Short mmCIF file of C-alpha atoms and ligand atoms in Angstrom, two decimals:
data_model
loop_
_atom_site.label_atom_id
_atom_site.label_comp_id
_atom_site.label_asym_id
_atom_site.label_seq_id
_atom_site.Cartn_x
_atom_site.Cartn_y
_atom_site.Cartn_z
CA MET A 1 -26.52 -6.04 -0.19
CA LYS A 2 -23.97 -6.26 -2.92
CA VAL A 3 -21.23 -3.87 -3.98
CA ARG A 4 -18.61 -3.88 -6.68
CA PHE A 5 -15.19 -2.50 -7.44
CA ALA A 6 -14.91 -1.81 -11.14
CA PRO A 7 -11.39 -0.88 -12.21
CA SER A 8 -10.38 -0.33 -15.81
CA PRO A 9 -7.19 -2.22 -16.64
CA THR A 10 -5.69 0.78 -18.43
CA GLY A 11 -3.14 1.36 -15.68
CA TYR A 12 -1.93 -0.07 -12.38
CA LEU A 13 -4.10 -0.13 -9.28
CA HIS A 14 -3.28 3.16 -7.64
CA ILE A 15 -3.85 4.46 -4.12
CA GLY A 16 -7.20 6.07 -4.99
CA GLY A 17 -8.52 2.92 -6.62
CA ALA A 18 -7.31 0.79 -3.73
CA ARG A 19 -9.12 3.08 -1.28
CA THR A 20 -12.34 2.70 -3.32
CA ALA A 21 -11.90 -1.08 -3.37
CA LEU A 22 -11.25 -1.12 0.37
CA PHE A 23 -14.32 0.95 1.28
CA ASN A 24 -16.52 -1.28 -0.88
CA TRP A 25 -14.97 -4.36 0.66
CA MET A 26 -15.34 -3.10 4.23
CA TYR A 27 -18.95 -2.16 3.55
CA ALA A 28 -19.75 -5.57 2.09
CA ARG A 29 -18.08 -7.44 4.93
CA SER A 30 -19.65 -5.22 7.60
CA GLN A 31 -23.13 -5.88 6.18
CA LYS A 32 -22.50 -9.55 5.43
CA GLY A 33 -23.04 -8.68 1.78
CA MET A 34 -21.28 -9.61 -1.44
CA PHE A 35 -18.27 -7.98 -3.06
CA VAL A 36 -17.86 -8.16 -6.84
CA LEU A 37 -14.67 -7.47 -8.75
CA ARG A 38 -15.65 -6.32 -12.22
CA ILE A 39 -12.97 -5.51 -14.74
CA GLU A 40 -14.14 -2.73 -17.06
CA ASP A 41 -12.10 -3.62 -20.10
CA THR A 42 -14.45 -2.38 -22.81
CA ASP A 43 -11.74 -0.14 -24.20
CA LEU A 44 -9.91 -2.90 -26.04
CA GLU A 45 -7.15 -0.56 -27.20
CA ARG A 46 -6.14 0.78 -23.82
CA SER A 47 -6.86 -2.28 -21.68
CA LYS A 48 -3.80 -4.45 -21.07
CA LYS A 49 -3.42 -7.96 -19.68
CA GLU A 50 -0.41 -6.76 -17.71
CA TYR A 51 -2.56 -4.21 -15.86
CA LEU A 52 -5.33 -6.73 -15.26
CA ASP A 53 -2.85 -9.17 -13.70
CA GLU A 54 -1.39 -6.42 -11.57
CA ILE A 55 -4.80 -5.28 -10.31
CA VAL A 56 -5.79 -8.84 -9.38
CA ASP A 57 -2.43 -9.36 -7.72
CA SER A 58 -2.61 -6.14 -5.71
CA MET A 59 -6.16 -6.91 -4.57
CA LYS A 60 -5.03 -10.32 -3.32
CA TRP A 61 -1.97 -8.84 -1.66
CA LEU A 62 -4.10 -6.26 0.15
CA GLY A 63 -6.37 -9.05 1.35
CA LEU A 64 -9.47 -7.81 -0.49
CA SER A 65 -11.08 -11.06 -1.60
CA TRP A 66 -14.10 -11.07 -3.91
CA ASP A 67 -17.18 -13.26 -4.21
CA GLU A 68 -17.76 -12.83 -7.95
CA PHE A 69 -15.51 -11.86 -10.84
CA TYR A 70 -16.45 -10.51 -14.27
CA LEU A 71 -14.74 -9.24 -17.40
CA GLN A 72 -16.82 -6.79 -19.37
CA SER A 73 -15.05 -7.79 -22.58
CA GLU A 74 -16.86 -11.15 -22.31
CA ARG A 75 -20.28 -9.49 -22.06
CA PHE A 76 -20.58 -7.49 -25.27
CA ASP A 77 -23.61 -9.56 -26.38
CA ILE A 78 -25.48 -8.56 -23.27
CA TYR A 79 -24.87 -4.85 -23.87
CA ARG A 80 -25.89 -5.22 -27.52
CA GLN A 81 -29.16 -6.91 -26.53
CA HIS A 82 -30.03 -4.16 -24.10
CA ALA A 83 -29.23 -1.47 -26.64
CA GLN A 84 -31.48 -3.26 -29.13
CA LYS A 85 -34.28 -3.32 -26.58
CA LEU A 86 -34.05 0.47 -26.18
CA LEU A 87 -34.05 0.88 -29.96
CA ASP A 88 -37.14 -1.35 -30.25
CA GLU A 89 -38.92 0.67 -27.60
CA GLY A 90 -38.08 3.90 -29.35
CA LYS A 91 -36.08 5.18 -26.38
CA ALA A 92 -32.87 5.20 -28.35
CA TYR A 93 -31.97 5.99 -31.95
CA LYS A 94 -29.18 5.13 -34.32
CA ASP A 95 -26.60 7.47 -35.70
CA GLY A 96 -24.63 5.45 -38.17
CA GLU A 97 -23.70 2.34 -36.20
CA ALA A 98 -23.84 4.13 -32.86
CA VAL A 99 -26.83 3.74 -30.52
CA ILE A 100 -27.87 6.87 -28.68
CA LEU A 101 -30.26 7.35 -25.79
CA LYS A 102 -32.76 10.21 -25.90
CA ILE A 103 -32.56 12.29 -22.75
CA PRO A 104 -35.75 14.16 -21.86
CA ALA A 105 -35.26 17.61 -20.32
CA ARG A 106 -35.95 17.54 -16.59
CA GLU A 107 -34.38 17.82 -13.19
CA ILE A 108 -32.56 14.83 -11.73
CA LYS A 109 -32.21 14.37 -8.00
CA LEU A 110 -29.56 12.16 -6.50
CA TYR A 111 -29.49 11.25 -2.85
CA ASP A 112 -25.85 10.46 -2.16
CA LEU A 113 -25.14 8.50 1.04
CA ILE A 114 -22.11 10.65 1.81
CA ARG A 115 -22.91 13.99 0.20
CA GLY A 116 -26.67 14.19 0.71
CA GLU A 117 -29.01 15.54 -1.93
CA ILE A 118 -27.53 16.74 -5.21
CA VAL A 119 -29.74 18.23 -7.92
CA PHE A 120 -28.66 18.08 -11.55
CA ASP A 121 -30.16 20.09 -14.32
CA SER A 122 -30.68 17.78 -17.27
CA GLU A 123 -30.43 20.73 -19.64
CA THR A 124 -26.73 20.10 -19.32
CA ILE A 125 -27.04 16.39 -20.06
CA LYS A 126 -27.09 15.66 -23.73
CA ASP A 127 -28.34 12.51 -25.45
CA GLN A 128 -26.06 9.67 -24.38
CA VAL A 129 -24.10 7.34 -26.61
CA LEU A 130 -24.74 3.77 -25.43
CA MET A 131 -22.98 1.76 -28.11
CA LYS A 132 -20.17 3.21 -30.16
CA SER A 133 -20.01 2.72 -33.91
CA ASP A 134 -17.27 0.10 -33.46
CA GLY A 135 -19.78 -2.08 -31.56
CA SER A 136 -18.34 -1.53 -28.11
CA PRO A 137 -20.44 -0.13 -25.27
CA THR A 138 -19.65 3.18 -23.57
CA TYR A 139 -18.49 3.09 -19.97
CA SER A 140 -21.79 4.37 -18.57
CA PHE A 141 -23.94 1.94 -20.53
CA ALA A 142 -21.93 -1.18 -19.69
CA CYS A 143 -21.70 0.01 -16.10
CA VAL A 144 -25.47 0.43 -15.72
CA VAL A 145 -26.37 -2.82 -17.49
CA ASP A 146 -23.92 -4.70 -15.29
CA ASP A 147 -24.80 -3.00 -12.03
CA ALA A 148 -28.44 -3.85 -12.72
CA LEU A 149 -27.92 -7.45 -13.86
CA MET A 150 -25.40 -8.16 -11.12
CA GLU A 151 -27.93 -6.78 -8.63
CA ILE A 152 -25.57 -4.21 -7.17
CA THR A 153 -27.35 -2.43 -4.32
CA HIS A 154 -24.73 0.25 -3.56
CA VAL A 155 -22.37 1.96 -5.96
CA ILE A 156 -19.43 3.30 -3.96
CA ARG A 157 -16.86 5.10 -6.08
CA GLY A 158 -14.67 8.18 -6.30
CA GLU A 159 -16.10 11.65 -6.41
CA ASP A 160 -14.66 12.12 -9.88
CA HIS A 161 -17.60 10.00 -11.12
CA ILE A 162 -20.29 12.22 -9.67
CA SER A 163 -21.01 13.87 -13.01
CA ASN A 164 -21.60 10.43 -14.57
CA THR A 165 -24.27 9.56 -12.04
CA PRO A 166 -27.24 11.55 -13.45
CA LYS A 167 -26.51 10.15 -16.93
CA GLN A 168 -26.44 6.66 -15.50
CA MET A 169 -29.66 7.28 -13.59
CA MET A 170 -31.33 8.14 -16.91
CA ILE A 171 -30.07 4.88 -18.39
CA TYR A 172 -31.47 2.88 -15.45
CA GLU A 173 -34.80 4.57 -15.98
CA ALA A 174 -34.86 3.91 -19.71
CA LEU A 175 -34.06 0.23 -19.14
CA GLY A 176 -36.72 -0.04 -16.45
CA PHE A 177 -34.21 -0.97 -13.77
CA LYS A 178 -34.22 0.29 -10.22
CA ALA A 179 -31.17 2.47 -9.57
CA PRO A 180 -28.85 1.44 -6.73
CA LYS A 181 -27.87 3.73 -3.87
CA PHE A 182 -24.83 5.89 -4.57
CA ALA A 183 -21.96 6.98 -2.35
CA HIS A 184 -19.17 9.14 -3.76
CA LEU A 185 -15.92 9.06 -1.83
CA PRO A 186 -13.87 12.22 -1.31
CA LEU A 187 -10.89 12.77 -3.54
CA ILE A 188 -7.38 12.11 -2.30
CA MET A 189 -5.13 15.14 -2.57
CA ASP A 190 -1.39 15.42 -2.23
CA ALA A 191 0.16 17.67 0.43
CA GLU A 192 0.06 20.68 -1.93
CA GLY A 193 -3.66 20.28 -2.50
CA GLY A 194 -3.29 18.90 -6.02
CA ARG A 195 -4.43 15.54 -7.28
CA MET A 196 -2.23 12.60 -6.33
CA SER A 197 0.24 12.07 -9.11
CA LYS A 198 3.52 10.39 -9.86
CA ARG A 199 5.20 13.73 -9.48
CA THR A 200 4.46 13.85 -5.76
CA GLY A 201 5.39 10.28 -4.99
CA ALA A 202 4.44 6.71 -5.68
CA VAL A 203 0.86 6.12 -6.76
CA ALA A 204 0.63 2.42 -7.66
CA VAL A 205 0.06 -0.13 -4.91
CA THR A 206 2.85 -2.21 -6.47
CA GLU A 207 5.27 0.65 -5.97
CA TYR A 208 4.52 0.83 -2.27
CA ARG A 209 4.90 -2.91 -2.05
CA ASN A 210 8.32 -2.63 -3.67
CA LEU A 211 9.27 0.11 -1.24
CA GLY A 212 8.73 -2.36 1.60
CA PHE A 213 5.30 -1.35 2.86
CA VAL A 214 3.27 -4.19 4.37
CA ALA A 215 -0.31 -4.86 3.22
CA ASP A 216 -1.78 -4.30 6.71
CA GLY A 217 -0.06 -0.92 6.90
CA ILE A 218 -1.29 0.22 3.49
CA VAL A 219 -4.83 -0.97 4.19
CA ASN A 220 -4.87 0.74 7.58
CA TYR A 221 -3.59 3.98 6.09
CA LEU A 222 -6.09 3.87 3.21
CA MET A 223 -9.02 3.51 5.56
CA LEU A 224 -7.95 6.73 7.31
CA LEU A 225 -8.34 8.61 4.01
CA GLY A 226 -11.91 9.73 4.58
CA TRP A 227 -12.93 7.62 7.54
CA SER A 228 -11.99 7.18 11.18
CA PRO A 229 -12.10 3.86 13.05
CA GLY A 230 -12.94 5.74 16.27
CA PRO A 231 -11.60 8.41 18.63
CA ASN A 232 -7.87 7.93 19.31
CA GLN A 233 -7.95 4.78 17.26
CA GLU A 234 -5.78 4.93 14.23
CA ILE A 235 -3.92 1.66 14.24
CA VAL A 236 -6.46 -1.08 13.59
CA SER A 237 -6.66 -4.37 11.81
CA LEU A 238 -8.98 -4.87 8.87
CA GLU A 239 -11.20 -7.18 10.95
CA LYS A 240 -11.58 -4.55 13.64
CA ALA A 241 -12.29 -1.81 11.08
CA VAL A 242 -15.01 -3.90 9.46
CA GLN A 243 -16.83 -4.12 12.81
CA ASN A 244 -17.07 -0.31 13.04
CA PHE A 245 -17.38 0.65 9.39
CA SER A 246 -20.26 2.81 8.29
CA ILE A 247 -20.53 4.41 4.86
CA LYS A 248 -22.52 7.31 6.34
CA LYS A 249 -19.56 8.25 8.52
CA VAL A 250 -17.28 8.83 5.54
CA ASN A 251 -16.11 12.45 5.24
CA LYS A 252 -17.20 14.76 2.49
CA ALA A 253 -14.00 16.77 2.53
CA ALA A 254 -11.05 15.73 0.42
CA ALA A 255 -8.52 13.53 2.17
CA VAL A 256 -4.87 14.55 2.16
CA PHE A 257 -2.26 11.93 1.46
CA SER A 258 0.75 12.11 3.75
CA MET A 259 3.80 9.96 3.19
CA ASP A 260 4.99 10.60 6.76
CA LYS A 261 1.72 9.34 8.17
CA LEU A 262 1.82 6.29 5.91
CA LEU A 263 5.36 5.53 7.09
CA TRP A 264 4.26 5.86 10.71
CA VAL A 265 1.19 3.63 10.26
CA ASN A 266 3.36 1.08 8.49
CA SER A 267 5.98 1.16 11.27
CA GLN A 268 3.27 0.41 13.81
CA HIS A 269 2.14 -2.63 11.86
CA ILE A 270 5.70 -3.89 11.55
CA LYS A 271 6.11 -3.44 15.30
CA ASN A 272 2.93 -5.45 15.91
CA MET A 273 3.99 -8.33 13.66
CA SER A 274 5.21 -11.49 15.32
CA LEU A 275 8.93 -12.08 14.99
CA ASP A 276 8.18 -15.15 12.96
CA ARG A 277 5.97 -13.36 10.44
CA LEU A 278 8.28 -10.39 10.13
CA THR A 279 11.21 -12.73 9.49
CA ASP A 280 9.17 -14.53 6.82
CA SER A 281 8.42 -11.20 5.14
CA LEU A 282 12.08 -10.20 5.14
CA ILE A 283 13.49 -13.43 3.75
CA PRO A 284 12.62 -12.74 0.07
CA LEU A 285 14.22 -9.30 0.34
CA LEU A 286 17.36 -10.71 1.93
CA ARG A 287 17.60 -13.35 -0.80
CA GLN A 288 17.18 -10.71 -3.48
CA LYS A 289 20.09 -8.82 -1.97
CA ASN A 290 22.11 -12.00 -1.70
CA PHE A 291 22.37 -11.39 2.03
CA ILE A 292 21.26 -14.96 2.68
CA GLY A 293 21.23 -18.09 0.55
CA GLU A 294 18.75 -20.92 0.18
CA SER A 295 19.71 -22.30 3.56
CA PHE A 296 20.59 -20.05 6.46
CA ASP A 297 20.60 -19.96 10.25
CA ARG A 298 17.02 -18.98 11.09
CA PRO A 299 17.45 -18.47 14.86
CA ALA A 300 20.44 -16.21 14.15
CA LEU A 301 18.42 -14.23 11.60
CA GLU A 302 15.54 -13.86 14.04
CA LYS A 303 17.93 -12.32 16.56
CA VAL A 304 18.94 -9.69 14.02
CA VAL A 305 15.31 -9.03 13.12
CA ALA A 306 14.37 -8.68 16.80
CA LEU A 307 17.07 -6.07 17.32
CA PHE A 308 15.81 -3.85 14.49
CA LYS A 309 12.08 -4.51 14.65
CA GLY A 310 11.24 -1.33 16.54
CA ARG A 311 13.16 0.87 14.13
CA LEU A 312 11.61 -0.13 10.82
CA SER A 313 9.18 2.07 8.94
CA THR A 314 9.32 -0.29 5.97
CA LEU A 315 10.70 -3.76 5.35
CA ASN A 316 13.35 -2.20 3.12
CA ASP A 317 14.62 -0.22 6.11
CA PHE A 318 15.87 -3.51 7.49
CA ILE A 319 18.24 -3.83 4.54
CA ASP A 320 19.60 -0.34 5.20
CA TRP A 321 19.93 -0.81 8.95
CA ALA A 322 21.19 -4.35 9.14
CA ASP A 323 23.31 -4.72 6.01
CA PHE A 324 26.51 -4.80 8.09
CA VAL A 325 25.44 -8.12 9.61
CA PHE A 326 25.34 -9.76 6.20
CA LEU A 327 28.09 -7.97 4.30
CA GLU A 328 31.62 -9.36 4.39
CA GLN A 329 33.13 -6.03 3.41
CA LEU A 330 31.73 -2.99 5.15
CA VAL A 331 31.00 0.18 3.28
CA ILE A 332 31.62 3.21 5.47
CA ARG A 333 30.31 6.50 4.18
CA GLN A 334 33.02 9.09 3.55
CA GLU A 335 31.19 11.53 5.76
CA ASP A 336 31.16 9.16 8.74
CA LYS A 337 34.77 8.23 8.14
CA GLN A 338 35.76 11.85 8.39
CA LYS A 339 33.62 12.59 11.38
CA TYR A 340 34.30 9.50 13.50
CA LEU A 341 37.41 7.78 12.24
CA SER A 342 39.74 10.64 11.31
CA GLN A 343 41.50 10.48 14.67
CA ASN A 344 43.78 7.48 14.84
CA ARG A 345 42.40 5.07 17.43
CA LYS A 346 44.69 2.19 16.53
CA LYS A 347 45.89 1.68 20.09
CA GLU A 348 42.41 1.80 21.61
CA PHE A 349 40.98 -0.52 18.98
CA GLU A 350 43.82 -3.00 19.43
CA THR A 351 43.46 -3.03 23.20
CA LEU A 352 39.75 -3.60 22.80
CA ALA A 353 40.35 -6.43 20.34
CA GLN A 354 42.78 -8.08 22.76
CA GLU A 355 40.28 -7.89 25.61
CA PHE A 356 37.56 -9.36 23.45
CA GLU A 357 39.92 -12.13 22.42
CA LYS A 358 40.07 -13.27 26.05
CA LEU A 359 36.32 -13.64 26.40
CA THR A 360 35.03 -17.19 26.29
CA GLU A 361 31.45 -16.03 26.07
CA PHE A 362 30.74 -13.04 23.84
CA THR A 363 27.49 -11.61 25.19
CA PRO A 364 26.30 -7.99 25.36
CA GLN A 365 27.19 -8.05 29.06
CA SER A 366 30.69 -9.50 28.70
CA ALA A 367 31.46 -7.20 25.74
CA GLU A 368 30.30 -4.20 27.71
CA SER A 369 32.38 -4.97 30.80
CA ALA A 370 35.47 -5.56 28.65
CA PHE A 371 34.80 -2.26 26.92
CA ARG A 372 34.46 -0.43 30.27
CA ASP A 373 37.73 -1.95 31.50
CA VAL A 374 39.60 -0.73 28.44
CA VAL A 375 38.14 2.77 28.72
CA ALA A 376 39.17 2.94 32.41
CA ARG A 377 42.63 1.54 31.75
CA LEU A 378 43.37 3.99 28.93
CA SER A 379 41.81 6.86 30.91
CA ILE A 380 39.56 7.96 28.07
CA SER A 381 35.86 8.69 28.18
CA SER A 382 33.62 5.97 26.79
CA SER A 383 31.95 8.42 24.43
CA ASP A 384 35.36 8.91 22.75
CA LEU A 385 35.25 5.29 21.76
CA VAL A 386 31.57 4.43 21.33
CA HIS A 387 31.00 6.31 18.07
CA PRO A 388 34.21 5.29 16.31
CA VAL A 389 33.61 1.66 17.30
CA ARG A 390 30.03 1.77 16.08
CA VAL A 391 31.06 3.20 12.72
CA ALA A 392 33.88 0.69 12.41
CA LEU A 393 31.57 -2.23 13.12
CA THR A 394 28.41 -1.19 11.34
CA GLY A 395 29.35 1.53 8.87
CA LYS A 396 26.73 3.75 10.52
CA SER A 397 26.78 6.38 13.22
CA VAL A 398 23.42 5.38 14.69
CA GLY A 399 21.82 2.04 15.47
CA PRO A 400 20.60 -0.15 18.28
CA GLY A 401 22.63 -0.81 21.45
CA LEU A 402 26.32 -1.13 20.64
CA PHE A 403 26.92 -4.20 22.79
CA GLU A 404 23.87 -6.02 21.43
CA THR A 405 25.18 -5.19 18.00
CA MET A 406 28.61 -6.62 18.85
CA SER A 407 27.20 -9.83 20.19
CA LEU A 408 25.09 -10.15 17.06
CA LEU A 409 28.15 -9.76 14.86
CA GLY A 410 29.97 -12.31 16.97
CA LYS A 411 33.38 -12.19 18.51
CA GLU A 412 35.41 -12.98 15.42
CA ARG A 413 33.87 -10.43 13.12
CA THR A 414 33.90 -7.76 15.83
CA ILE A 415 37.62 -8.29 16.39
CA LYS A 416 38.36 -8.44 12.67
CA ARG A 417 36.55 -5.18 11.95
CA LEU A 418 38.31 -3.45 14.85
CA GLN A 419 41.70 -4.64 13.67
CA GLU A 420 41.13 -3.70 10.04
CA THR A 421 39.95 -0.16 10.68
CA PHE A 422 43.33 1.47 11.27
CA SER A 423 45.58 -1.12 9.69
N1 LIG B 501 -14.16 1.71 -14.64
C1 LIG B 501 -14.48 2.90 -13.90
C2 LIG B 501 -13.20 3.46 -13.32
O1 LIG B 501 -12.21 2.77 -13.26
C3 LIG B 501 -15.44 2.52 -12.79
C4 LIG B 501 -16.26 3.63 -12.27
C5 LIG B 501 -17.38 3.12 -11.40
O2 LIG B 501 -17.09 2.62 -10.32
O3 LIG B 501 -18.52 3.20 -11.83
O4 LIG B 501 -13.12 4.61 -12.96
#
């Protein structure tokens, strides 16, 4: 078997397109078949190199490798030859420079692998333009010629193409080609039941990548849009999904896109990453932010990553959570300042700094016992001090364990930040 993903490079690869690509890819790999990437760039005006590069890049990033690659813009001769054949056989006629296929009136039956039997009334299908007067093929004609010549056995694409299918079936018939099997995937709706659009959030794969989503997370979430890897099984790898994938089990009903669910799926994949891989993924981000330079202390960085790993929904969350480790000058939000640092804790902070100064080893345990001593000596409750200290050290009112955080910052910086707060 052989399938294809056939994007038009007139825009970026968006979530819907990526889901189509993924389902084709999973089907091919599950059946030990072939996966073709065919760029439908017959519209020379609207097709852009920039989009083509982005589509190829996003496919690679998602891990959807292909066995064959074609550009329709390099195949115009082939379309012309096939149009000529139909003219010679009297199945098509010319109108000016355009070539048009005669469509006989009759009923057309499609057996869709997901939606079952669909009957179209060809009364509604008019004669079809195959070649436009500017010499370029129409989408449907190029699509059929290519699907036939590339020996595509299954056409899996979005439901928005369902109305093109009977027209394309007529073209197959006219050319004397056997039509492939068709499967139309359910649409992806936004939470309000509308079509996914920029208005309701990011749509391009690149945008999600820039927001710090990981490829495994995106891929896992996309497969849930219309398919289920199994009961109580939502977090799966691509390899695992391929083992269970079946096109017949794809839902007919529209899938609803949920950002919250995507964030959750992504967080699970970040949690499952090895510390080494997660650190590798974060390094470019940290460099971009100037949080680390060309050379840096990798074991120290891995400690920071380990502390935050369980809290990240995206890679970018790490920047927001852990910035205080890398920044020389802390930025404390006005709101937190007012809430946690409005009461003068100079004496408490100084006592704490003095106790820390005495420690030869600055570990979570030694920092904690020094902290408890100070609280007892000053007869205050530890909760009086925990929040102000956290805000003073990290600029945030929430975070991982305070004493782990201190030991991560190191003795010197912890003391310095305590001393500077009320100075
Ligand atoms: N180029 C078409 C699109 O991007 C492909 C449709 C198809 O898969 O046949 O929508």
